[in-house]
PDB file of C-alpha atoms and ligand atoms in Angstrom:
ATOM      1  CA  UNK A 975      93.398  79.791 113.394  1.00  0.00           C
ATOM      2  CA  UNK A 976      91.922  80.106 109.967  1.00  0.00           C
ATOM      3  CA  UNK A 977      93.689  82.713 107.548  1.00  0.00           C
ATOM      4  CA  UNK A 978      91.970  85.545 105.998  1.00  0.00           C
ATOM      5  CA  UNK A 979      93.916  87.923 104.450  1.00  0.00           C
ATOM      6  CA  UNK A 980      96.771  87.718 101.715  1.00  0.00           C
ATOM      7  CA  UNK A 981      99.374  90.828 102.767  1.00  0.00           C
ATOM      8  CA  UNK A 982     101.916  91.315 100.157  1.00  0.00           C
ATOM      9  CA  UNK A 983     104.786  93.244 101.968  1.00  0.00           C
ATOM     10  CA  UNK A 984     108.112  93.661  98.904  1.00  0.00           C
ATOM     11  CA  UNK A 985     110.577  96.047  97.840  1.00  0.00           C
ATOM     12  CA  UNK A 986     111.163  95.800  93.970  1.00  0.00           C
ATOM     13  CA  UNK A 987     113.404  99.101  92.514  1.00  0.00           C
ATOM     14  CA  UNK A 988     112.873  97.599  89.079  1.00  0.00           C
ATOM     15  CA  UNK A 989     109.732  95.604  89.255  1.00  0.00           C
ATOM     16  CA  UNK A 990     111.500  92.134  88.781  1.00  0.00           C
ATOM     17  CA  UNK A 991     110.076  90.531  92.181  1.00  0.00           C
ATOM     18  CA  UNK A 992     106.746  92.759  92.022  1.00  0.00           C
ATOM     19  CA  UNK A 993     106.258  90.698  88.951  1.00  0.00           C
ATOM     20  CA  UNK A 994     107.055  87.359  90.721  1.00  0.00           C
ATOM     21  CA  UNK A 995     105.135  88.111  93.951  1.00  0.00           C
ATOM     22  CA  UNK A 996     102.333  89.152  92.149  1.00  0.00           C
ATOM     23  CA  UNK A 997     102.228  85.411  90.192  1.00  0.00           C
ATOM     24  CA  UNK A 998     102.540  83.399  93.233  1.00  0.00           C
ATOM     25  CA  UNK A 999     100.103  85.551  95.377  1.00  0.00           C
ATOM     26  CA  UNK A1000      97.755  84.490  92.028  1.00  0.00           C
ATOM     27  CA  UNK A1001      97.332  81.377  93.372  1.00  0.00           C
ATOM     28  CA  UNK A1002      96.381  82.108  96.516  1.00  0.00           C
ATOM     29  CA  UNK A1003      92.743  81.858  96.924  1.00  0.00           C
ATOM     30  CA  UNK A1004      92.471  85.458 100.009  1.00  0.00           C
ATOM     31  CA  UNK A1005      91.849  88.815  99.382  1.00  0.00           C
ATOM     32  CA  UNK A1006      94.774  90.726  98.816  1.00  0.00           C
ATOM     33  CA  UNK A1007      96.383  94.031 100.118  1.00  0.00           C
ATOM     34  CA  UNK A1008     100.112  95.094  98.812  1.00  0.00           C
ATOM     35  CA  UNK A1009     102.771  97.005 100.924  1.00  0.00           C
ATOM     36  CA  UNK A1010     104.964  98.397  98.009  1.00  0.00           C
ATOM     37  CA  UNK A1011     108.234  99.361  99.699  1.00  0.00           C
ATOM     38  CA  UNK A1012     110.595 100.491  96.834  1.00  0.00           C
ATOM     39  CA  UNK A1013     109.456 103.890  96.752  1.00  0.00           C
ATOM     40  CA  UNK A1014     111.218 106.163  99.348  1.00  0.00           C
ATOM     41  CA  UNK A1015     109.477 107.002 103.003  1.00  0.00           C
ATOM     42  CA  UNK A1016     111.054 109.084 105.363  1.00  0.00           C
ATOM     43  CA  UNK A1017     108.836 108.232 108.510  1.00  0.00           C
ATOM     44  CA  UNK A1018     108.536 104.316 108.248  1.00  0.00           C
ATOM     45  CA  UNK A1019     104.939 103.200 108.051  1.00  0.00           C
ATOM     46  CA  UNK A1020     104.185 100.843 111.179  1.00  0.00           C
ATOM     47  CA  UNK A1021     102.539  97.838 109.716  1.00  0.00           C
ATOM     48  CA  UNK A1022     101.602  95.482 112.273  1.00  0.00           C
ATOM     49  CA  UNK A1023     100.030  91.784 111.381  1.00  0.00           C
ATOM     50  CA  UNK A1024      98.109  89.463 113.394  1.00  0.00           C
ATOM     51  CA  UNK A1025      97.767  85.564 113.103  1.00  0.00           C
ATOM     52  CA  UNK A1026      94.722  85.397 110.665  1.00  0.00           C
ATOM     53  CA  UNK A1027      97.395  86.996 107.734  1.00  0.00           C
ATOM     54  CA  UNK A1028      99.123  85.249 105.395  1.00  0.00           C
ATOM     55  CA  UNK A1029     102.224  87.917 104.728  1.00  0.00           C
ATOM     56  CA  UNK A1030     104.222  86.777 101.460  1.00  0.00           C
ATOM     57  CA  UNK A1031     107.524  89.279 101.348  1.00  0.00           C
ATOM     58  CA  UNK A1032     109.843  89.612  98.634  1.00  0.00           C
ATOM     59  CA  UNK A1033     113.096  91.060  97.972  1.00  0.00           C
ATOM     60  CA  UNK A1034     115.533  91.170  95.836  1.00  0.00           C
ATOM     61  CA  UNK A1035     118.790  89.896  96.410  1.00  0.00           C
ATOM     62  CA  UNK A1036     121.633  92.550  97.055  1.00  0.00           C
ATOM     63  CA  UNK A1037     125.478  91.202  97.606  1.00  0.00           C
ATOM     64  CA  UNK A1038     123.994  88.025  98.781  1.00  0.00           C
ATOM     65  CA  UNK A1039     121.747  89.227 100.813  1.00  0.00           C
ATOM     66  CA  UNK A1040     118.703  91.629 101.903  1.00  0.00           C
ATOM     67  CA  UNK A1041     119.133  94.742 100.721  1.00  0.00           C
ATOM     68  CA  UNK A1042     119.417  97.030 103.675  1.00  0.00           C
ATOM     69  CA  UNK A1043     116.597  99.649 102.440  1.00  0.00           C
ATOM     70  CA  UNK A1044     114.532  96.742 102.953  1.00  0.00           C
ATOM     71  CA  UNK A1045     116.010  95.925 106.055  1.00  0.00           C
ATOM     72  CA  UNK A1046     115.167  99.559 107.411  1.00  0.00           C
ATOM     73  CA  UNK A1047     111.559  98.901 107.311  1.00  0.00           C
ATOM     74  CA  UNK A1048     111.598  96.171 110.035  1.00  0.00           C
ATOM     75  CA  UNK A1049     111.967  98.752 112.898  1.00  0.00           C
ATOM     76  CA  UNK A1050     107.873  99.421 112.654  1.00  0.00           C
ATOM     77  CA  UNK A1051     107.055  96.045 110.887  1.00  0.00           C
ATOM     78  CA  UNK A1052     105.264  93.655 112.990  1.00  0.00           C
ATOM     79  CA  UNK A1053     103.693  90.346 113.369  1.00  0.00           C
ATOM     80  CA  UNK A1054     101.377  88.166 116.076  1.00  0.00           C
ATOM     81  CA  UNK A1055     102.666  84.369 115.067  1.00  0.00           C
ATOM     82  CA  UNK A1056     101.497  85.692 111.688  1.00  0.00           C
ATOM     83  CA  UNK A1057     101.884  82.908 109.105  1.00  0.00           C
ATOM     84  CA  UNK A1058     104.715  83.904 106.244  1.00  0.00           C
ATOM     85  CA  UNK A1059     106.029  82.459 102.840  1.00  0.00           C
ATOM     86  CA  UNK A1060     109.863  84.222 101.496  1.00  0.00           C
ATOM     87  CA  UNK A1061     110.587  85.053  97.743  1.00  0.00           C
ATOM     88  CA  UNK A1062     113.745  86.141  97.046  1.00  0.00           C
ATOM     89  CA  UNK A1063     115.056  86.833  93.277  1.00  0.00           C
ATOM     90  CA  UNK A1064     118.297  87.153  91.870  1.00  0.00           C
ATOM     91  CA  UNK A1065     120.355  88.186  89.153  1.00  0.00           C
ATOM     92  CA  UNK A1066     121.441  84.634  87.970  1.00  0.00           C
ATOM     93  CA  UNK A1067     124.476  84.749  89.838  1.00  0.00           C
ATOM     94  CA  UNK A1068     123.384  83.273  93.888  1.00  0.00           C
ATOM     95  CA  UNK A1069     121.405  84.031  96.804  1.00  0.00           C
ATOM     96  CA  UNK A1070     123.983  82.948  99.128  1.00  0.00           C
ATOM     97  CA  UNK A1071     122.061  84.402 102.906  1.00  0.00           C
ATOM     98  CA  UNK A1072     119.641  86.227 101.602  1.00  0.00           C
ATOM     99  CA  UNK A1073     116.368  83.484 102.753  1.00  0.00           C
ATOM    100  CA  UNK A1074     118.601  83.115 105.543  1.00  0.00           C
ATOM    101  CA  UNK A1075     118.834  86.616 106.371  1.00  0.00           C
ATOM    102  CA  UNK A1076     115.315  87.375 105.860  1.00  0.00           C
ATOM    103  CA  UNK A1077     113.793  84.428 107.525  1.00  0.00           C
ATOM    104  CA  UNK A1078     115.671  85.372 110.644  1.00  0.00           C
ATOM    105  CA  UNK A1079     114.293  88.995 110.745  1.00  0.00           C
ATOM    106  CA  UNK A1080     110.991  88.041 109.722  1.00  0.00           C
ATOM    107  CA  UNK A1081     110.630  85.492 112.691  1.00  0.00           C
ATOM    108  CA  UNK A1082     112.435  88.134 114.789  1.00  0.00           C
ATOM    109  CA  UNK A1083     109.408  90.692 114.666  1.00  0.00           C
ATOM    110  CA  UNK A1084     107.279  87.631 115.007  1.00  0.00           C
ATOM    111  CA  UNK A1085     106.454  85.975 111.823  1.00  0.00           C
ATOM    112  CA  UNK A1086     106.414  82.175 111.532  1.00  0.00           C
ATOM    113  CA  UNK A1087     108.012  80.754 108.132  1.00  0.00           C
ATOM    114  CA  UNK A1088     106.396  78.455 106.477  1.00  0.00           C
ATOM    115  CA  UNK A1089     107.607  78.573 102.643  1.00  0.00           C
ATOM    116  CA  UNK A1090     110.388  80.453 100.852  1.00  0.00           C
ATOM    117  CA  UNK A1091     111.743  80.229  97.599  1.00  0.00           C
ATOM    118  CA  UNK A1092     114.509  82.147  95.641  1.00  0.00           C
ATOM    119  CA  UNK A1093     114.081  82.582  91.987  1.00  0.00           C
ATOM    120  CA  UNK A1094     116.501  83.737  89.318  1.00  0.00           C
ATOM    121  CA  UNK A1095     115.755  86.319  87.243  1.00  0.00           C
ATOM    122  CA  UNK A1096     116.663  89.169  84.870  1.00  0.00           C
ATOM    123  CA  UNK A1097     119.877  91.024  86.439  1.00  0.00           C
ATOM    124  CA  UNK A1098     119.065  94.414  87.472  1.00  0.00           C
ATOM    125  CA  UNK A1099     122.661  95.624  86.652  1.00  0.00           C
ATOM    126  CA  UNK A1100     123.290  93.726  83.535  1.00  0.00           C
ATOM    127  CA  UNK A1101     120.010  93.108  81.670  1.00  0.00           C
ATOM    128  CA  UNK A1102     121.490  90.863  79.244  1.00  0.00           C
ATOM    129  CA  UNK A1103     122.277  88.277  82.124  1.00  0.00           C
ATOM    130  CA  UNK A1104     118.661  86.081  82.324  1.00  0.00           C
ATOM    131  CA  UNK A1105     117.383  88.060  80.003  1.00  0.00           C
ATOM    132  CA  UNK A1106     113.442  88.578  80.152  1.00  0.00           C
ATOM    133  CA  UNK A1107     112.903  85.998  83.348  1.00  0.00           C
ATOM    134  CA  UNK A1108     110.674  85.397  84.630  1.00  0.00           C
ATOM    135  CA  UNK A1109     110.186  83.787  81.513  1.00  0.00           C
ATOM    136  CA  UNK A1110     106.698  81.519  80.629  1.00  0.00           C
ATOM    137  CA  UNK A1111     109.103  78.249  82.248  1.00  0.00           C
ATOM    138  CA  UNK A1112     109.597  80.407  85.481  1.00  0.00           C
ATOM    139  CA  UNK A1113     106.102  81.960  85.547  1.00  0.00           C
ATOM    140  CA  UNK A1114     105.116  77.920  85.942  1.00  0.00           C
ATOM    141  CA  UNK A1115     107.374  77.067  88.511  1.00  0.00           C
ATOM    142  CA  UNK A1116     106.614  80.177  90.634  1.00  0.00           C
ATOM    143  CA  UNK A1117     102.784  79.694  90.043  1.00  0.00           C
ATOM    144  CA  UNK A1118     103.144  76.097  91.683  1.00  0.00           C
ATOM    145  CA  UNK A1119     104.715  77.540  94.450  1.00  0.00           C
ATOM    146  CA  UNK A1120     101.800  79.485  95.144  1.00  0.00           C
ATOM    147  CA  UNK A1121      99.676  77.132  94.881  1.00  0.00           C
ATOM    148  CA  UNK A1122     101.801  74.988  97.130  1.00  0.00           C
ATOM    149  CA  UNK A1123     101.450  77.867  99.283  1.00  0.00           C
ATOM    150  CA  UNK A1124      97.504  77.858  99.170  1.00  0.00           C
ATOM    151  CA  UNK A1125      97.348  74.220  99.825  1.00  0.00           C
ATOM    152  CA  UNK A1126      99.192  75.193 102.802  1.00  0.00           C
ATOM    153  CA  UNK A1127      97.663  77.546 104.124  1.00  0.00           C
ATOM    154  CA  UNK A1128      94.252  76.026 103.740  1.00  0.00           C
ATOM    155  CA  UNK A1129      94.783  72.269 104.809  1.00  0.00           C
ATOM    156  CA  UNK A1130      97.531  72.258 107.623  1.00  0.00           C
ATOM    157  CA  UNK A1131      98.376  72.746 111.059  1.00  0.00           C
ATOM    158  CA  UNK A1132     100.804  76.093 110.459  1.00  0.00           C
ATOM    159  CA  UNK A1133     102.376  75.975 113.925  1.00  0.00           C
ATOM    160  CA  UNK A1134     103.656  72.395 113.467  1.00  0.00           C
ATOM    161  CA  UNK A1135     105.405  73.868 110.051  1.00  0.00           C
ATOM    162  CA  UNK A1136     109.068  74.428 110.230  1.00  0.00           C
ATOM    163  CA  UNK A1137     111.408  74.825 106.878  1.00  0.00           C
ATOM    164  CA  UNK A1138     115.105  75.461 106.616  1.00  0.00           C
ATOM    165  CA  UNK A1139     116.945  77.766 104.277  1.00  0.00           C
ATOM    166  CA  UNK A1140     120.147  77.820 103.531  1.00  0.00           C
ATOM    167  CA  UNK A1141     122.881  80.597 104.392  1.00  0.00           C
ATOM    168  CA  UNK A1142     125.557  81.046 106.737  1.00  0.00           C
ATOM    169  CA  UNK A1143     126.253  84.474 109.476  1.00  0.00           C
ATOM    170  CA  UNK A1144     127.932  86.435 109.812  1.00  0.00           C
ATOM    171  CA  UNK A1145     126.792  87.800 106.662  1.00  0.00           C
ATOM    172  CA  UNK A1146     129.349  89.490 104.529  1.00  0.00           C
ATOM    173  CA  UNK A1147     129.363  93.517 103.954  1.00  0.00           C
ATOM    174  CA  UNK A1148     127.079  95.273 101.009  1.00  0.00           C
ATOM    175  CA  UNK A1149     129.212  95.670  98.533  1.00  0.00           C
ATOM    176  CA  UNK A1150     129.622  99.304  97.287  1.00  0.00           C
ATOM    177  CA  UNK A1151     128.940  99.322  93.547  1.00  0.00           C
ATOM    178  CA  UNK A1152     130.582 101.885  91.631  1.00  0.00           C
ATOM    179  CA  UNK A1153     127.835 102.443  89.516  1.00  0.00           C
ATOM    180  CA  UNK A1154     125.858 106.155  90.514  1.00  0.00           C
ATOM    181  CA  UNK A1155     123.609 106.925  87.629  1.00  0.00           C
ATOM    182  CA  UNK A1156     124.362 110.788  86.486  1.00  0.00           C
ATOM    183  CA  UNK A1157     121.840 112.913  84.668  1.00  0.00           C
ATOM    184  CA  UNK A1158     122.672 114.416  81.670  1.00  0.00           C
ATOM    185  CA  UNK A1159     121.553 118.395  81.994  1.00  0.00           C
ATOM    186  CA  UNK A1160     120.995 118.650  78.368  1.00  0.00           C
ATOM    187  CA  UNK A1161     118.226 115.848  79.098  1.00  0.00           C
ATOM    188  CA  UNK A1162     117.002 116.595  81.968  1.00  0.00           C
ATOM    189  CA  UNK A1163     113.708 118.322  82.569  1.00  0.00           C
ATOM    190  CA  UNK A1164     113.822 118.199  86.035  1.00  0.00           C
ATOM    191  CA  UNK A1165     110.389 116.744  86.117  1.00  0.00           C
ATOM    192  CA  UNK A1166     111.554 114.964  88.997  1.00  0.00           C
ATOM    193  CA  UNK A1167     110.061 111.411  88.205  1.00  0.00           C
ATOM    194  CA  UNK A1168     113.378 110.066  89.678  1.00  0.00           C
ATOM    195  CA  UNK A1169     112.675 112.079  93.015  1.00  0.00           C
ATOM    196  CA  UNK A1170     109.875 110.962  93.653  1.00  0.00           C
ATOM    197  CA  UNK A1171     110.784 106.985  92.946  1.00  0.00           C
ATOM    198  CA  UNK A1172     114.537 106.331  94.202  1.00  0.00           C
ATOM    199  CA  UNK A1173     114.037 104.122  97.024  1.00  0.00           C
ATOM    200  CA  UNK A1174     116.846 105.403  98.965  1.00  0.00           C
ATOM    201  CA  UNK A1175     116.104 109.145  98.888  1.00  0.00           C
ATOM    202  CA  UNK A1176     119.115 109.376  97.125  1.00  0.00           C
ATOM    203  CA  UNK A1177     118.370 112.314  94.730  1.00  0.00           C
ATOM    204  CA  UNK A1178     117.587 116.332  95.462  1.00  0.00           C
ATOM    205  CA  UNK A1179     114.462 117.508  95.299  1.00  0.00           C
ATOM    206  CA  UNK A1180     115.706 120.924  94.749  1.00  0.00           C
ATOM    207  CA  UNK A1181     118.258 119.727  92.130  1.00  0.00           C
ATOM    208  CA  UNK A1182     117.293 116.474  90.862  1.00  0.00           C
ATOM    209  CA  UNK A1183     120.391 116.466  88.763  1.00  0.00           C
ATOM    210  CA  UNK A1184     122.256 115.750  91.816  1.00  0.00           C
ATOM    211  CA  UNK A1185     122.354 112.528  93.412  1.00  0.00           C
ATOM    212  CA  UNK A1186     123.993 111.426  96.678  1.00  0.00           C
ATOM    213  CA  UNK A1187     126.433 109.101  96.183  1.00  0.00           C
ATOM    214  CA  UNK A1188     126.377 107.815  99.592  1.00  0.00           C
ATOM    215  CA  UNK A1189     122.761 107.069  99.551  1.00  0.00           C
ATOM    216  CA  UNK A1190     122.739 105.978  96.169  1.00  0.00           C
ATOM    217  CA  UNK A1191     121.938 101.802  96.368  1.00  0.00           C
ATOM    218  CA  UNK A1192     122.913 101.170  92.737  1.00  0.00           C
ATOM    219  CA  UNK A1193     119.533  99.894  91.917  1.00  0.00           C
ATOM    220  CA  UNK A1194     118.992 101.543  88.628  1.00  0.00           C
ATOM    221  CA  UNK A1195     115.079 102.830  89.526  1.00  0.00           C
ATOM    222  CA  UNK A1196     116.240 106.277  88.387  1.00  0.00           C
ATOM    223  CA  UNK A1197     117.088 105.142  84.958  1.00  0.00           C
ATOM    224  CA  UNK A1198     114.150 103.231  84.419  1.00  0.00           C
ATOM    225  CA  UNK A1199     111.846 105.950  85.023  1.00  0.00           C
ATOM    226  CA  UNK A1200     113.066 108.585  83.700  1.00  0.00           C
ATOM    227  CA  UNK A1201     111.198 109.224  80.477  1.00  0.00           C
ATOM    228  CA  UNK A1202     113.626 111.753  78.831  1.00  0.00           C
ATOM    229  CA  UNK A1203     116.518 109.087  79.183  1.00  0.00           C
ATOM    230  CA  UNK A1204     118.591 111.814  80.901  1.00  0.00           C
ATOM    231  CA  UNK A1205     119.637 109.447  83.662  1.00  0.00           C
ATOM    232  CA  UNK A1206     122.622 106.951  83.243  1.00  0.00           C
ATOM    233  CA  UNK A1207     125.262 104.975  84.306  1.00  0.00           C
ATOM    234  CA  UNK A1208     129.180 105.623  82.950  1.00  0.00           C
ATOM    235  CA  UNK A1209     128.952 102.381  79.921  1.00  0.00           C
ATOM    236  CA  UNK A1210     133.082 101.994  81.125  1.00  0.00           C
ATOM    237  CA  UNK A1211     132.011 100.760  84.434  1.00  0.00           C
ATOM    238  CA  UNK A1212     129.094  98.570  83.105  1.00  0.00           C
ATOM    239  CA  UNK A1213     130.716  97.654  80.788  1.00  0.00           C
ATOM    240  CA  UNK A1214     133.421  96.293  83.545  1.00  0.00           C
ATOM    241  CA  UNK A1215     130.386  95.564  85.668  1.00  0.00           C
ATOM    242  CA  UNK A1216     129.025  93.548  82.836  1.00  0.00           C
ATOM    243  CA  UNK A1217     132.537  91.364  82.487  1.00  0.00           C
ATOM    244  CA  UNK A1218     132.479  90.400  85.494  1.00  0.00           C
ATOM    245  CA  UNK A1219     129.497  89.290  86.130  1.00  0.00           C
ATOM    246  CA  UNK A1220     129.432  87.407  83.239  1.00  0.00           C
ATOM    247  CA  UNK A1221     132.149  85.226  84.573  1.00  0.00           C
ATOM    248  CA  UNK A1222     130.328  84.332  87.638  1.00  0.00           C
ATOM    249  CA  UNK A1223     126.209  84.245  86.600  1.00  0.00           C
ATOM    250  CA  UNK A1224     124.845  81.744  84.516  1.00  0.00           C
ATOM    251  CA  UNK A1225     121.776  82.843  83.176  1.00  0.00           C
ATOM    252  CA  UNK A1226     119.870  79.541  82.802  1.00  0.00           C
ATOM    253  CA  UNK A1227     120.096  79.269  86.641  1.00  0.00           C
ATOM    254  CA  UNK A1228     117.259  77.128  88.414  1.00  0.00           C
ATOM    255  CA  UNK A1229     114.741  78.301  91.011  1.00  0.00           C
ATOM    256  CA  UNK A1230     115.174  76.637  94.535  1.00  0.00           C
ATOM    257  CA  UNK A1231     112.106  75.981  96.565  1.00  0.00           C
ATOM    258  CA  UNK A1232     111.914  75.397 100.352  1.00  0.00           C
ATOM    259  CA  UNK A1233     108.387  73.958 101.884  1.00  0.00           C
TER     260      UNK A1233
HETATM  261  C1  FMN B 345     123.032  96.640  93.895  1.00  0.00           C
HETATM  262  C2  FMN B 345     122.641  95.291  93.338  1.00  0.00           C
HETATM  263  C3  FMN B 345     123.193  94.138  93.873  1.00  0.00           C
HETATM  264  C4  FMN B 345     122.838  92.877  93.364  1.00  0.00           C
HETATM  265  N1  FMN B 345     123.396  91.758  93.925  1.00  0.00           N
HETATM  266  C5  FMN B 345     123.076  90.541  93.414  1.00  0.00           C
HETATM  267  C6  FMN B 345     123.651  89.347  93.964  1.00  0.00           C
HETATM  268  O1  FMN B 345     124.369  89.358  94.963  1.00  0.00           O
HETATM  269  N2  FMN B 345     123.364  88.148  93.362  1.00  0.00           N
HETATM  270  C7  FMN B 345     122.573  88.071  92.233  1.00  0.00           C
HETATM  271  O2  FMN B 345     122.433  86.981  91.675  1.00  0.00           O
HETATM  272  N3  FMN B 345     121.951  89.180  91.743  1.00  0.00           N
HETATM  273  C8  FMN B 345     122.177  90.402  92.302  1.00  0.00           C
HETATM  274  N4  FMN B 345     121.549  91.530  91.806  1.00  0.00           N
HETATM  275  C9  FMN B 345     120.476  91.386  90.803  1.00  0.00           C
HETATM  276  C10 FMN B 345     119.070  91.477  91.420  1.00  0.00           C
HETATM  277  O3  FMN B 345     118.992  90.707  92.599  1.00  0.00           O
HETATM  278  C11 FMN B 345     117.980  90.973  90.453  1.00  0.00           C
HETATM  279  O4  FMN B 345     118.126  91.509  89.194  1.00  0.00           O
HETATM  280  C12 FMN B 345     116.582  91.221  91.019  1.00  0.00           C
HETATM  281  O5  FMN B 345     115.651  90.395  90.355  1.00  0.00           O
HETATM  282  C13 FMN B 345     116.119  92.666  90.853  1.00  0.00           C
HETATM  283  O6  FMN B 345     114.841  92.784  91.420  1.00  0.00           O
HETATM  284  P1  FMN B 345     113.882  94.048  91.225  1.00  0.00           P
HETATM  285  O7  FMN B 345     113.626  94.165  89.726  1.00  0.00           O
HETATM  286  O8  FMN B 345     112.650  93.695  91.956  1.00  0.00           O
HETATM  287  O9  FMN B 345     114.584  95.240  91.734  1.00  0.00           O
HETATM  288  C14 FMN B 345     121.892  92.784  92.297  1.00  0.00           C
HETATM  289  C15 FMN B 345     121.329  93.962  91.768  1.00  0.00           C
HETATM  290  C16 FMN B 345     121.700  95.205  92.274  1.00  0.00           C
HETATM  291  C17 FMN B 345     121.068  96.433  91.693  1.00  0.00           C
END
């Protein structure tokens, strides 16, 4: 079955893995179409694939695994033997069964694996950690994925592709981070940019200086867009955040590739 169309199907709270995505699907020579899933939906869009897609998803990696926003979306996501390619990034500290995780649910709702790679990057948390990866090195290595990818795609038989990723089950529990960003009211204009982009429909529309703390995910979207700088983190607890992880990333971290 010849492939046709490149679907680009991520969730990316701080644009990290949009950025990486977006350099390996560069390489591949199909039209493209991009299911953005970082920004909050409350009725799950059903996005169904057949075998003539190529469907590249990317996440990024949350306690070691998928984060379960992500995870959410799989109830109405589905594929017909549909060809598929993983990208997972990370923080610089590991992946641990997070291609494991997703490769499972991908070939669950019928998607058939035939790359994956997990990529370190930037940490979301503690910027300093990778700073600026993707950086020109990683940009390379993730471009010749993709065009690993393309070769693929174009040249072999997909259905006598297998690949194996490493991981383990049972997976372990999300971790709860401590870290729920608060606006500051003296800031905030309540133009409600971080309404509209928290992925986990964490903050009130009515009162966006109030945010959920059991939907919060920790992923820091709320800071990053908020143009008045009103929204923050306590700087004790990343500062603790920031110790710790310190200890256990290293930021010059190589990618691993799976084909
Ligand atoms: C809540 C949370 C949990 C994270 N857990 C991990 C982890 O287990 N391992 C790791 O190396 N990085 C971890 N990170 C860092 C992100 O995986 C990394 O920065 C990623 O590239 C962010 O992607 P994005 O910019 O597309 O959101 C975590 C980040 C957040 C916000």
């Amino acid at each position: 079955m010849k492939t046709t169309e490149l679907k680009l199907v991520y969730f990316s709270p701080t644009g990290t893995t949009r950025r990486v995505i977006m350099e390996a699907a560069r390489q591949i020579d199909l039209k493209s179409v991009s299911f953005d899933l970082s920004v909050h939906k409350e009725k799950k869009p059903v996005l169904q694939f057949d075998e003539t897609d190529f469907v590249l998803f990317g996440i990024p990696v949350y306690s070691g695994r998928v984060p379960e926003t992500f995870l959410s979306y799989f109830e109405t996501l589905k594929g017909n033997n549909t060809p598929a390619a993983l990208i997972a990034t990370y923080g610089c500290r590991a992946y641990e069964d997070a291609l494991l995780e997703l490769k499972t649910e991908v070939e669950n709702r019928g998607f058939h694996v035939i790359g994956a790679g997990a990529f370190p990057t930037e940490h979301s948390i503690v910027r300093s950690i990778g700073l600026s990866r993707p950086n020109k090195a990683d940009l390379k290595t993730i471009s010749e994925f993709g065009i690993a990818l393309n070769r693929r795609i174009k040249n072999e038989d997909l259905s006598a592709l297998s690949i194996q990723v490493p991981g383990n089950t049972p997976y372990r529990k999300y971790a709860k981070t401590p870290l729920i960003p608060k606006a500051d009211v003296s800031l905030c204009t309540e133009c409600k940019a971080c309404v509209k982009s928290c992925p986990a429909g964490a903050i009130s529309a009515q009162d966006p200086k109030k945010t959920d703390k059991k939907k919060c995910i920790s992923c820091l979207r709320c800071v990053r867009s908020c143009k008045q700088k009103a929204r923050s983190v306590s700087s004790m607890k990343l500062s603790m955040a920031a110790k710790k992880l310190n200890k256990v990333c290293q930021s010059d971290k190589a990618a691993d590739i799976f084909l």
